[in-house]
Amino acid sequence: MRARKGFGDKQASSEKGDIMKILVPVKRVIDYNVKVRVRSDETGVDLANVKMSMNPFDEIATEEAIRLKEVGIATEVVVVSIGPEKAQDQIRQSLAMGADRGLLIKTDEMVEPLAVAKLLKAVVEEEKPDLVILGKQAIDDDSNQTGQMLAALLGWGQGTFASKLEKDGDALKVTREIDGGLQTIALKLPAIVTTDLRLNEPRYATLPNIMKAKKKPLEIKAVDAYGVDIAPRLEILKVTEPPTRQAGVKVDTVADLIGKLKNEVGVL
Amino acid sequence: MAVLVIGDVRGGALDGATLKSVTAAKAIDADVDILIAGEGVDAAAASASDIVGVRKVLRVDDGVYDNNLAEPLADLIVALAGDYAAIVKSATSVGKNVLPRVAALLDVMQVSEVTEILAADTFVRPTYAGNAMQTVKSNDRVKVITVRVSSFDAAQLGGSAPTEAIDARGNPELSCFVGEELTNSERPELTGAKIVISGGRSLGSSENFMELIFPLADKLGAAVGASRAAVDAGYVPNDYQVGQTGKVVAPELYIAVGISGAIQHLAGMKDSKVIVAINSDEEAPIFHVADYGLVADLFEALPELNDALC
Ligand SMILES: Cc1cc2nc3c(=O)[nH]c(=O)nc-3n(C[C@H](O)[C@H](O)[C@H](O)COP(=O)(O)OP(=O)(O)OC[C@H]3O[C@@H](n4cnc5c(N)ncnc54)[C@H](O)[C@@H]3O)c2cc1C
Ligand SMILES: Nc1ncnc2c1ncn2[C@@H]1O[C@H](COP(=O)(O)O)[C@@H](O)[C@H]1O
């Protein structure tokens, strides 16, 4: 059993596993406010000089991990990103929010979810967290895969699209957003959780905390250090604009609107 | 080689999403099998064998699959995967939860939310909230894909595929079901509805949703949706959210009431056939995609609309 560090009675009453180490993977993505432009040669989208940010779901993941630490359920929050040199900015943001330590696995390649999951598995084997909290979806590739894949590779249980987490003895109770409502499951630890929008509202990093975060440890490693094959499995043949919709007409009154819907499109 | 479609079972019945998955699967190969798993799924299996063009239905009658827990369901699919060129599932919350787990266990990359199938190994899928369409070729041995339900037509009924009972796999017992809270609704399901009416932040309260949006939906036989802002504010349940990270709909008619038209919302509805927007701000971006725009205060326009429709 590991030592308990002066927790309140509520936590101290549960068994082993009440002091968790949490790993939070964060991705550097195009800011959610930016309207992306597809490159005219159809090879991808234009990322030159656009604002980049932490994937919003990963801010939620960071926030949740920090809250678990604040209530004494977690001891340490480690943040990891796989991406370019600049992804340090996003790791620093997590550190400024309250995470303890960061790791950048540096690469300028596009890394697919399967390869990200393999790298994260290697990190998990080194760091031995009890819980990994990821975002449910990166808003650039919109894959919604990495957490589930990591769970599969580790042979762990998964609580995806979480809108509520509760520690319940040895288990973690996860309320999930599903089609038709909410589902609650209990996960054996260690486990994987992915965040949905309603899990929490991430805090802003304060200036003093941003300053403090600059002194927190941030290790940088090369992808090669992990011996993981990150060659893409999907060949991107082209990237195109979606069909554009023409703006239609403005109608003046409700009666006009009903008339158009009845007569011009026949949908009513 | 054949394609395995993972059926969608809801409350013991086959969900319409499966019909869309079958259409997608048919574009990959003519031989399509459907897996139906859960306890007492005879009715669902019978509906599946009714789908035209299905080769056979694989029925696994076991309660371990009732709540769609990812771990046992993924193990079952992986055990069956060997015989198939592709595994296809609707991009529902179950599909999104389970299929990436299957893909990783098979050491393949999943192709998410496919909207078009160009060849057995080539797919179109949206990225960046639908603002960049990727055409990807999968070089993996087995293609594991989730398909966007709103992008495919339903397969026809009237077939008579044989059903084969197969054994369950064990439960790895990594998670267990505790409970669920489902939104009971008499209204059509959001992703399958012909008409959708959605409200935004400006509705202001769940009471206003009740008084202004729901009656109108009932008159139109419409499903009700919402923007993230309306859901976050608690006006309607979570699963009403339409958008990049909510549900994607493409009804005949989409009515956006008091919704600004953020890219994340547009991602979930811009493929609707006819879009109507009611918004008091004539500059609201939603008007860029609307076929018919009414610049008006929703608190005046909706009651008027309600009265005008009988
Ligand atoms: C990671 C991420 C994921 C997201 N996913 C989604 C998603 O899936 N779906 C989604 O919808 N959003 C999503 N969003 C949120 C999105 O960016 C917008 O914030 C949200 O869509 C805004 O909702 P809204 O249009 O209701 O509110 P607002 O943007 O506040 O717009 C309200 C509108 O109501 C109009 N209005 C005000 N009063 C009246 C009146 N009396 N009568 C008529 N009109 C009136 C205003 O002119 C305005 O246009 C996401 C955001 C992030 C960061
Ligand atoms: N390159 C990456 N570095 C760190 N975390 C990542 C990376 N890619 C994906 N993730 C994590 O996986 C989640 C889901 O991403 P995706 O499966 O790509 O939609 C994200 O919200 C992150 O938590």
XYZ file of C-alpha atoms and ligand atoms in Angstrom:
654
model
C 0.000 0.000 0.000
C 1.146 3.454 -0.772
C 1.338 6.179 1.833
C -1.630 8.466 2.312
C -0.860 12.103 2.664
C -3.343 13.517 5.111
C -6.534 13.055 3.163
C -9.903 13.756 4.694
C -11.929 10.847 6.084
C -13.923 10.474 2.918
C -10.963 9.385 0.878
C -9.113 7.626 3.663
C -12.009 5.246 4.137
C -11.564 3.642 0.736
C -9.075 0.969 -0.164
C -5.893 1.034 -2.194
C -6.162 3.037 -5.335
C -7.441 6.152 -3.662
C -4.277 8.015 -4.497
C -4.058 8.170 -8.210
C -1.522 9.305 -10.656
C -3.169 10.735 -13.748
C -1.822 11.080 -17.261
C -3.414 13.664 -19.557
C -2.572 13.629 -23.276
C -3.088 17.028 -24.897
C -2.990 17.860 -28.575
C -1.994 21.088 -30.263
C -4.685 21.876 -32.814
C -5.988 24.748 -34.861
C -7.973 27.112 -32.629
C -11.671 26.335 -32.651
C -12.532 29.845 -33.791
C -10.470 29.667 -36.954
C -12.236 28.899 -40.182
C -9.898 26.521 -41.968
C -9.023 26.907 -45.600
C -8.314 23.961 -47.832
C -5.115 24.381 -49.859
C -5.754 24.876 -53.539
C -3.484 21.933 -54.420
C -5.853 19.740 -52.363
C -3.062 18.324 -50.202
C -4.402 19.547 -46.888
C -5.474 22.654 -45.033
C -3.565 25.872 -44.701
C -1.944 25.972 -41.268
C 0.542 28.770 -41.927
C 0.023 31.691 -39.552
C -3.201 30.409 -38.053
C -3.835 30.473 -34.344
C -3.121 27.166 -32.621
C -4.475 26.105 -29.229
C -4.957 23.168 -26.957
C -7.722 20.872 -28.166
C -10.765 22.065 -26.133
C -11.585 18.556 -24.910
C -8.033 18.274 -23.545
C -8.525 21.443 -21.518
C -11.503 19.681 -19.998
C -9.337 16.610 -19.363
C -6.671 18.741 -17.703
C -9.285 20.484 -15.561
C -10.771 17.184 -14.399
C -7.383 15.787 -13.449
C -6.537 18.906 -11.493
C -9.861 18.796 -9.670
C -9.208 15.182 -8.682
C -5.894 16.348 -7.300
C -7.483 19.242 -5.451
C -9.889 16.926 -3.628
C -7.046 14.605 -2.701
C -7.933 11.740 -5.014
C -4.946 12.286 -7.279
C -1.375 12.979 -6.297
C 0.247 13.823 -9.559
C -0.913 15.002 -12.953
C 1.451 14.400 -15.864
C 0.732 15.977 -19.247
C 1.988 14.527 -22.505
C 1.793 15.791 -26.051
C 2.938 14.265 -29.291
C 3.680 16.985 -31.750
C 6.038 19.716 -32.881
C 8.408 21.754 -30.729
C 5.652 24.350 -30.399
C 3.361 21.888 -28.623
C 5.298 22.921 -25.523
C 2.945 25.917 -25.434
C -0.023 23.628 -24.888
C 1.827 21.577 -22.277
C 2.747 24.805 -20.493
C -0.899 25.809 -20.532
C -1.817 22.565 -18.770
C 0.981 23.156 -16.289
C -0.310 26.672 -15.688
C -3.757 25.265 -15.016
C -2.199 23.059 -12.339
C -0.627 19.949 -13.851
C 2.705 18.972 -12.321
C 4.993 17.880 -15.078
C 5.106 17.667 -18.845
C 6.459 15.428 -21.567
C 6.742 16.311 -25.240
C 7.295 13.516 -27.709
C 8.634 15.550 -30.533
C 7.765 14.991 -34.152
C 6.838 17.124 -37.129
C 4.968 14.268 -38.768
C 1.199 13.869 -38.702
C 0.646 11.048 -36.254
C -2.531 8.989 -36.626
C -4.609 7.976 -33.595
C -3.359 4.364 -33.714
C 0.258 5.515 -33.582
C -0.548 8.104 -30.905
C -2.154 5.319 -28.866
C 0.960 3.166 -29.276
C 3.220 5.978 -28.117
C 0.897 6.699 -25.191
C 0.987 3.021 -24.269
C 4.765 3.269 -24.023
C 4.403 6.356 -21.830
C 1.891 4.548 -19.626
C 4.319 1.679 -19.180
C 6.981 4.135 -18.013
C 4.799 6.383 -15.895
C 2.358 3.783 -14.541
C -0.640 6.087 -14.077
C -3.862 4.754 -12.557
C -5.972 6.799 -14.913
C -5.509 8.400 -18.315
C -7.937 11.181 -19.190
C -8.050 12.141 -22.868
C -10.347 14.338 -24.898
C -13.080 12.497 -26.736
C -12.152 14.046 -30.042
C -9.457 16.200 -31.561
C -11.218 19.037 -33.377
C -8.808 18.870 -36.311
C -8.940 15.224 -37.409
C -12.320 14.634 -35.705
C -11.285 10.995 -35.264
C -12.639 10.198 -31.801
C -10.426 7.114 -31.537
C -7.270 7.576 -29.497
C -8.649 6.893 -25.997
C -10.509 3.776 -27.078
C -7.417 2.521 -28.904
C -5.174 3.144 -25.922
C -7.620 1.231 -23.708
C -7.531 -1.672 -26.162
C -3.733 -1.757 -26.359
C -3.401 -1.698 -22.576
C -6.248 -4.147 -21.987
C -7.942 -1.564 -19.756
C -11.571 -0.585 -19.398
C -12.823 2.595 -21.057
C -15.297 5.274 -20.028
C -15.768 7.434 -23.091
C -17.700 10.718 -23.532
C -17.727 11.324 -19.783
C -19.931 14.001 -18.278
C -19.260 13.009 -14.657
C -16.554 11.095 -12.757
C -16.849 9.763 -9.232
C -14.408 7.682 -7.256
C -16.290 4.794 -5.715
C -14.003 2.654 -3.570
C -11.721 0.830 -5.943
C -13.761 1.699 -8.966
C -14.371 4.802 -10.991
C -17.967 5.628 -11.767
C -18.325 7.310 -15.128
C -21.479 8.930 -16.448
C -21.371 8.894 -20.236
C -23.214 10.941 -22.842
C -24.840 8.446 -25.192
C -27.491 8.661 -27.897
C -30.776 8.889 -26.057
C -29.436 10.057 -22.710
C -26.870 9.114 -20.098
C -25.285 5.822 -19.139
C -23.362 5.170 -15.931
C -20.710 2.475 -15.779
C -18.152 1.458 -13.165
C -14.576 0.964 -14.324
C -11.882 -1.117 -12.729
C -8.698 0.881 -12.309
C -6.395 1.482 -14.044
C -8.660 2.809 -16.756
C -9.154 5.213 -19.635
C -11.609 8.095 -19.625
C -12.421 10.475 -22.469
C -14.101 13.809 -21.808
C -17.292 15.269 -23.186
C -18.214 18.946 -23.118
C -20.344 18.833 -19.972
C -17.710 17.274 -17.681
C -16.547 20.618 -16.346
C -15.696 24.171 -17.296
C -11.937 24.532 -17.563
C -10.348 27.326 -15.540
C -8.233 30.059 -17.025
C -4.603 30.030 -16.069
C -3.772 33.086 -13.943
C -0.694 35.151 -14.657
C 1.146 34.035 -11.484
C 0.402 30.425 -12.403
C 1.623 30.973 -15.946
C 4.873 32.283 -14.463
C 5.105 29.328 -12.098
C 4.436 26.884 -14.921
C 7.575 28.061 -16.690
C 9.600 26.471 -13.905
C 7.769 23.161 -13.885
C 9.639 20.237 -15.450
C 9.030 19.619 -19.149
C 10.953 16.785 -20.681
C 11.406 16.508 -24.448
C 11.965 13.157 -26.107
C 12.228 12.055 -29.691
C 9.663 9.724 -31.181
C 12.533 7.363 -31.997
C 13.164 6.844 -28.300
C 10.021 4.726 -28.141
C 10.662 2.323 -30.982
C 7.093 2.682 -32.190
C 6.261 2.516 -35.870
C 4.307 5.675 -36.613
C 4.071 5.251 -40.375
C 0.550 6.247 -41.437
C -1.909 3.523 -42.363
C -4.207 5.853 -44.217
C -3.040 7.447 -47.399
C -4.602 10.859 -47.847
C -5.360 11.014 -51.561
C -6.798 14.506 -51.434
C -8.432 17.096 -49.244
C -11.251 19.120 -50.732
C -13.720 21.819 -49.778
C -17.160 20.582 -48.904
C -19.884 21.619 -51.328
C -20.729 25.202 -50.484
C -24.260 26.235 -49.760
C -25.580 29.334 -51.356
C -27.295 31.714 -49.014
C -30.974 31.808 -49.900
C -33.496 34.574 -49.544
C -34.768 36.608 -46.650
C -38.492 36.497 -46.067
C -40.338 39.342 -44.420
C -43.022 37.657 -42.422
C -44.000 34.342 -40.911
C -46.763 34.097 -43.517
C -44.187 34.501 -46.309
C -42.077 31.797 -44.758
C -44.946 29.347 -44.601
C -45.910 30.204 -48.163
C -42.407 29.477 -49.462
C -42.119 26.223 -47.566
C -45.481 25.060 -48.839
C -45.237 26.216 -52.420
C -41.554 26.355 -53.349
C -40.234 23.319 -51.547
C -43.304 21.422 -50.515
C -41.875 20.359 -47.215
C -44.853 21.285 -45.050
C -14.389 -11.036 -49.071
C -17.547 -10.209 -47.163
C -18.350 -7.276 -44.937
C -19.561 -7.502 -41.352
C -22.090 -4.894 -40.271
C -22.533 -4.446 -36.546
C -26.262 -4.055 -35.992
C -27.751 -1.380 -33.764
C -30.125 -2.833 -31.218
C -32.205 -0.508 -29.111
C -34.673 -1.785 -26.548
C -34.643 -5.192 -28.217
C -35.507 -3.791 -31.640
C -33.343 -3.105 -34.645
C -32.521 0.577 -35.034
C -32.893 2.215 -38.446
C -29.207 3.167 -38.428
C -28.408 -0.427 -39.361
C -30.201 0.016 -42.693
C -27.826 2.848 -43.512
C -24.794 0.793 -42.517
C -25.940 -1.989 -44.839
C -26.125 0.436 -47.763
C -22.578 1.567 -47.000
C -21.369 -2.028 -46.622
C -22.885 -2.954 -49.982
C -20.674 -0.362 -51.615
C -17.680 -2.322 -50.327
C -18.785 -5.855 -51.157
C -21.944 -7.652 -52.227
C -21.742 -10.134 -49.351
C -22.953 -8.482 -46.182
C -23.491 -10.205 -42.838
C -25.027 -8.538 -39.804
C -24.090 -9.179 -36.189
C -26.897 -8.848 -33.644
C -25.834 -9.269 -30.030
C -27.713 -9.080 -26.737
C -30.191 -10.995 -24.661
C -33.533 -11.768 -26.283
C -32.642 -10.237 -29.626
C -34.803 -12.520 -31.738
C -36.964 -9.656 -32.920
C -33.947 -7.556 -33.870
C -32.357 -10.522 -35.639
C -35.602 -11.128 -37.535
C -35.671 -7.489 -38.656
C -32.045 -7.795 -39.758
C -32.772 -10.865 -41.869
C -35.536 -8.848 -43.472
C -33.061 -6.395 -45.003
C -32.643 -6.907 -48.732
C -29.210 -8.103 -49.774
C -28.065 -9.460 -46.443
C -26.250 -12.794 -46.750
C -26.740 -13.963 -43.173
C -27.466 -12.737 -39.694
C -25.143 -13.723 -36.867
C -27.133 -13.794 -33.653
C -25.445 -13.905 -30.273
C -28.012 -14.290 -27.538
C -26.284 -13.218 -24.365
C -26.951 -10.536 -21.770
C -23.292 -9.612 -21.621
C -23.893 -7.456 -24.712
C -27.076 -5.768 -23.493
C -25.593 -2.461 -22.462
C -23.083 -2.224 -25.265
C -20.128 -2.215 -22.912
C -17.105 -1.640 -25.124
C -14.814 -4.352 -23.825
C -16.929 -7.516 -24.282
C -18.477 -6.263 -27.517
C -15.067 -5.429 -29.005
C -13.753 -8.873 -28.068
C -16.711 -10.498 -29.804
C -16.251 -8.478 -32.988
C -12.519 -9.155 -33.042
C -13.178 -12.893 -32.707
C -15.387 -12.724 -35.810
C -13.220 -10.337 -37.800
C -10.948 -12.924 -39.410
C -13.375 -13.756 -42.177
C -14.132 -10.237 -43.279
C -12.641 -7.593 -45.531
C -14.361 -4.814 -43.634
C -16.224 -4.117 -40.420
C -18.853 -1.413 -40.645
C -20.856 0.268 -37.908
C -23.000 3.363 -37.773
C -21.234 6.307 -36.115
C -23.635 6.278 -33.182
C -22.414 6.647 -29.611
C -22.023 2.862 -29.509
C -20.106 2.757 -32.782
C -17.802 5.562 -31.703
C -17.141 3.822 -28.410
C -16.581 0.286 -29.621
C -15.117 0.361 -33.115
C -11.818 2.134 -32.361
C -11.230 -0.533 -29.706
C -11.817 -3.203 -32.331
C -9.489 -1.423 -34.757
C -6.651 -1.187 -32.250
C -7.019 -4.850 -31.285
C -6.727 -5.702 -34.993
C -3.826 -3.266 -35.364
C -5.580 -1.192 -38.017
C -6.546 2.480 -38.303
C -10.242 3.141 -38.131
C -11.759 5.468 -40.713
C -14.243 7.597 -38.761
C -17.598 8.986 -39.909
C -17.331 7.970 -43.522
C -19.717 9.951 -45.730
C -18.938 8.343 -49.057
C -17.451 5.065 -50.248
C -15.459 5.433 -53.460
C -13.965 1.936 -53.552
C -13.534 -1.003 -51.204
C -10.497 0.725 -49.728
C -11.175 4.400 -50.448
C -13.416 6.593 -48.355
C -14.438 10.221 -47.923
C -14.660 11.624 -44.414
C -15.047 15.091 -42.940
C -12.347 16.729 -40.835
C -12.125 20.188 -39.225
C -15.848 20.276 -38.447
C -16.692 19.314 -41.998
C -14.671 22.143 -43.544
C -12.158 19.826 -45.199
C -13.243 16.566 -46.779
C -10.511 13.921 -46.778
C -10.336 11.189 -49.363
C -8.364 8.383 -47.747
C -7.152 5.024 -48.901
C -6.756 2.429 -46.206
C -3.855 0.056 -46.681
C -4.850 -2.045 -43.705
C -5.768 -5.702 -44.024
C -9.248 -5.198 -42.576
C -11.072 -1.917 -43.078
C -12.735 -0.767 -39.896
C -15.118 2.100 -40.576
C -17.893 3.996 -38.871
C -20.392 5.530 -41.252
C -22.292 8.747 -40.885
C -25.921 7.718 -40.827
C -27.194 10.921 -42.432
C -25.058 10.342 -45.536
C -26.490 7.005 -46.646
C -29.932 5.882 -47.776
C -31.686 3.114 -45.904
C -31.486 -0.371 -47.411
C -34.804 -1.860 -48.534
C -36.819 -4.368 -46.552
C -38.261 -7.594 -47.901
C -35.306 -9.974 -47.789
C -35.044 -13.289 -45.993
C -31.485 -13.957 -44.890
C -30.815 -17.028 -42.752
C -29.849 -16.585 -39.118
C -26.951 -18.376 -37.527
C -26.685 -18.583 -33.751
C -23.152 -18.121 -32.537
C -21.558 -18.302 -29.118
C -20.791 -15.397 -26.878
C -17.256 -14.611 -25.840
C -16.337 -14.104 -22.232
C -16.642 -10.829 -20.398
C -13.237 -9.372 -19.530
C -15.023 -7.607 -16.633
C -13.137 -4.363 -16.950
C -16.326 -2.346 -16.621
C -19.859 -2.952 -15.485
C -23.177 -1.321 -16.157
C -24.559 0.771 -13.292
C -27.597 2.453 -14.801
C -28.954 4.726 -17.457
C -31.185 7.712 -17.767
C -32.845 7.828 -21.132
C -34.793 10.728 -22.508
C -38.217 9.382 -23.246
C -39.619 11.024 -26.257
C -42.626 10.392 -28.423
C -41.005 12.500 -31.081
C -38.982 11.098 -33.958
C -35.351 10.302 -33.326
C -33.104 13.246 -34.204
C -30.843 11.576 -36.766
C -33.709 9.886 -38.582
C -36.286 12.692 -38.591
C -37.610 14.332 -41.768
C -37.941 17.666 -40.015
C -35.778 19.015 -37.196
C -36.395 22.183 -35.254
C -33.519 23.368 -33.074
C -33.289 26.103 -30.499
C -30.306 28.061 -29.268
C -29.126 30.014 -26.281
C -31.616 32.795 -26.914
C -34.548 30.539 -25.976
C -33.486 31.473 -22.478
C -35.012 28.621 -20.473
C -36.305 25.082 -20.634
C -39.806 26.511 -20.098
C -39.469 28.518 -23.284
C -38.331 25.400 -25.115
C -41.428 23.643 -23.792
C -43.775 26.439 -24.718
C -42.340 27.541 -28.033
C -40.316 24.751 -29.635
C -41.998 21.503 -28.574
C -45.574 22.332 -29.672
C -44.267 23.424 -33.036
C -42.258 20.219 -33.327
C -45.377 18.215 -32.597
C -47.387 20.033 -35.224
C -44.673 19.393 -37.791
C -43.930 15.848 -36.676
C -40.400 17.077 -36.110
C -37.538 16.049 -33.858
C -36.099 18.670 -31.510
C -32.446 19.635 -31.532
C -30.367 22.334 -29.890
C -27.109 24.218 -30.017
C -24.393 23.438 -27.533
C -25.123 26.682 -25.716
C -28.736 25.614 -25.129
C -27.628 22.194 -23.904
C -24.903 23.586 -21.643
C -27.470 25.940 -20.134
C -29.594 22.908 -19.292
C -32.611 23.850 -21.438
C -32.689 20.393 -23.040
C -30.846 17.072 -22.500
C -27.296 16.514 -23.793
C -28.251 14.239 -26.628
C -30.212 17.022 -28.337
C -26.965 18.722 -29.344
C -26.510 19.074 -33.075
C -23.006 19.744 -34.352
C -19.390 18.744 -34.776
C -19.299 17.069 -31.405
C -22.979 16.229 -31.128
C -25.333 14.681 -33.645
C -25.171 15.118 -37.378
C -28.507 15.486 -39.113
C -29.589 15.952 -42.695
C -33.383 16.221 -42.679
C -35.617 17.521 -45.443
C -36.182 20.628 -43.370
C -34.037 22.092 -40.589
C -35.346 25.079 -38.661
C -32.742 26.923 -36.582
C -34.290 29.240 -34.045
C -32.094 31.774 -32.268
C -28.910 29.963 -33.248
C -25.968 32.074 -34.399
C -24.451 29.478 -36.737
C -21.012 28.770 -35.273
C -18.909 26.410 -37.422
C -19.364 23.684 -34.829
C -23.122 23.907 -35.169
C -23.075 24.134 -38.974
C -21.004 20.937 -39.037
C -24.029 19.074 -37.757
C -26.764 20.421 -40.036
C -25.416 22.033 -43.182
C -26.272 19.023 -45.316
C -29.973 19.435 -44.591
C -32.059 19.786 -47.723
C -33.823 23.013 -46.783
C -32.616 25.250 -43.987
C -34.738 27.906 -42.326
C -33.213 30.344 -39.868
C -35.047 32.631 -37.492
C -32.742 35.104 -35.831
C -33.064 38.707 -34.676
C -29.589 39.596 -35.935
C -29.563 39.930 -39.697
C -25.786 39.493 -39.688
C -25.942 36.105 -37.947
C -23.759 33.586 -39.838
C -26.583 31.059 -39.874
C -28.122 33.156 -42.668
C -25.165 32.254 -44.921
C -26.425 28.685 -45.122
C -30.152 29.287 -44.795
C -32.440 28.901 -47.799
C -35.038 31.015 -46.037
C -34.074 33.546 -43.438
C -36.488 35.399 -41.219
C -35.025 38.291 -39.302
C -37.321 38.410 -36.316
C -37.617 38.097 -32.583
C -38.273 34.442 -31.926
C -40.652 35.283 -29.111
C -42.934 36.886 -31.697
C -42.244 34.657 -34.680
C -42.702 31.281 -33.007
C -46.182 31.922 -31.585
C -47.200 33.287 -34.978
C -45.828 30.222 -36.711
C -47.584 28.027 -34.194
C -50.914 29.740 -34.835
C -50.522 29.615 -38.585
C -49.958 25.861 -38.666
C -52.877 23.758 -37.642
C -14.911 21.893 -28.776
C -16.195 22.575 -29.117
C -17.214 21.816 -29.620
C -18.439 22.402 -29.921
N -19.430 21.616 -30.419
C -20.618 22.174 -30.723
C -21.680 21.397 -31.277
O -21.548 20.191 -31.505
N -22.865 22.015 -31.544
C -23.056 23.348 -31.311
O -24.168 23.853 -31.541
N -22.073 24.105 -30.799
C -20.864 23.551 -30.500
N -19.885 24.338 -29.964
C -20.224 25.715 -29.538
C -20.248 26.740 -30.661
O -18.948 27.226 -30.875
C -21.174 27.923 -30.273
O -20.711 28.476 -29.059
C -22.633 27.527 -30.083
O -23.084 26.802 -31.199
C -23.481 28.778 -29.911
O -24.813 28.444 -29.611
P -25.995 29.479 -29.948
O -25.999 29.753 -31.403
O -27.238 28.918 -29.336
O -25.621 30.745 -29.084
P -25.083 32.175 -29.530
O -23.875 32.054 -30.359
O -25.021 32.964 -28.287
O -26.201 32.735 -30.487
C -27.466 33.146 -30.072
C -28.173 33.698 -31.286
O -29.497 34.013 -30.936
C -29.860 35.244 -31.573
N -30.934 35.843 -30.771
C -30.837 36.448 -29.560
N -32.054 36.823 -29.141
C -32.937 36.447 -30.075
C -34.347 36.563 -30.204
N -35.101 37.114 -29.257
N -34.940 36.075 -31.331
C -34.197 35.498 -32.315
N -32.862 35.366 -32.230
C -32.242 35.825 -31.127
C -28.596 36.051 -31.611
O -28.644 36.996 -32.688
C -27.543 34.975 -31.851
O -27.315 34.793 -33.225
C -18.640 23.776 -29.688
C -17.590 24.550 -29.205
C -16.377 23.958 -28.927
C -15.271 24.798 -28.409
N -0.751 14.108 -30.917
C -1.376 13.944 -29.748
N -0.749 14.256 -28.584
C -1.367 14.096 -27.395
N -2.630 13.665 -27.274
C -3.300 13.349 -28.392
C -2.717 13.475 -29.678
N -3.632 13.085 -30.591
C -4.751 12.744 -29.900
N -4.548 12.901 -28.568
C -5.511 12.653 -27.476
O -6.574 11.860 -27.981
C -7.809 12.573 -27.942
C -8.697 12.171 -29.093
O -8.094 12.458 -30.333
P -8.588 11.837 -31.723
O -8.725 10.360 -31.505
O -7.527 12.197 -32.700
O -9.906 12.491 -32.033
C -7.393 14.031 -27.863
O -8.409 14.810 -27.272
C -6.141 13.955 -27.008
O -6.467 13.810 -25.638
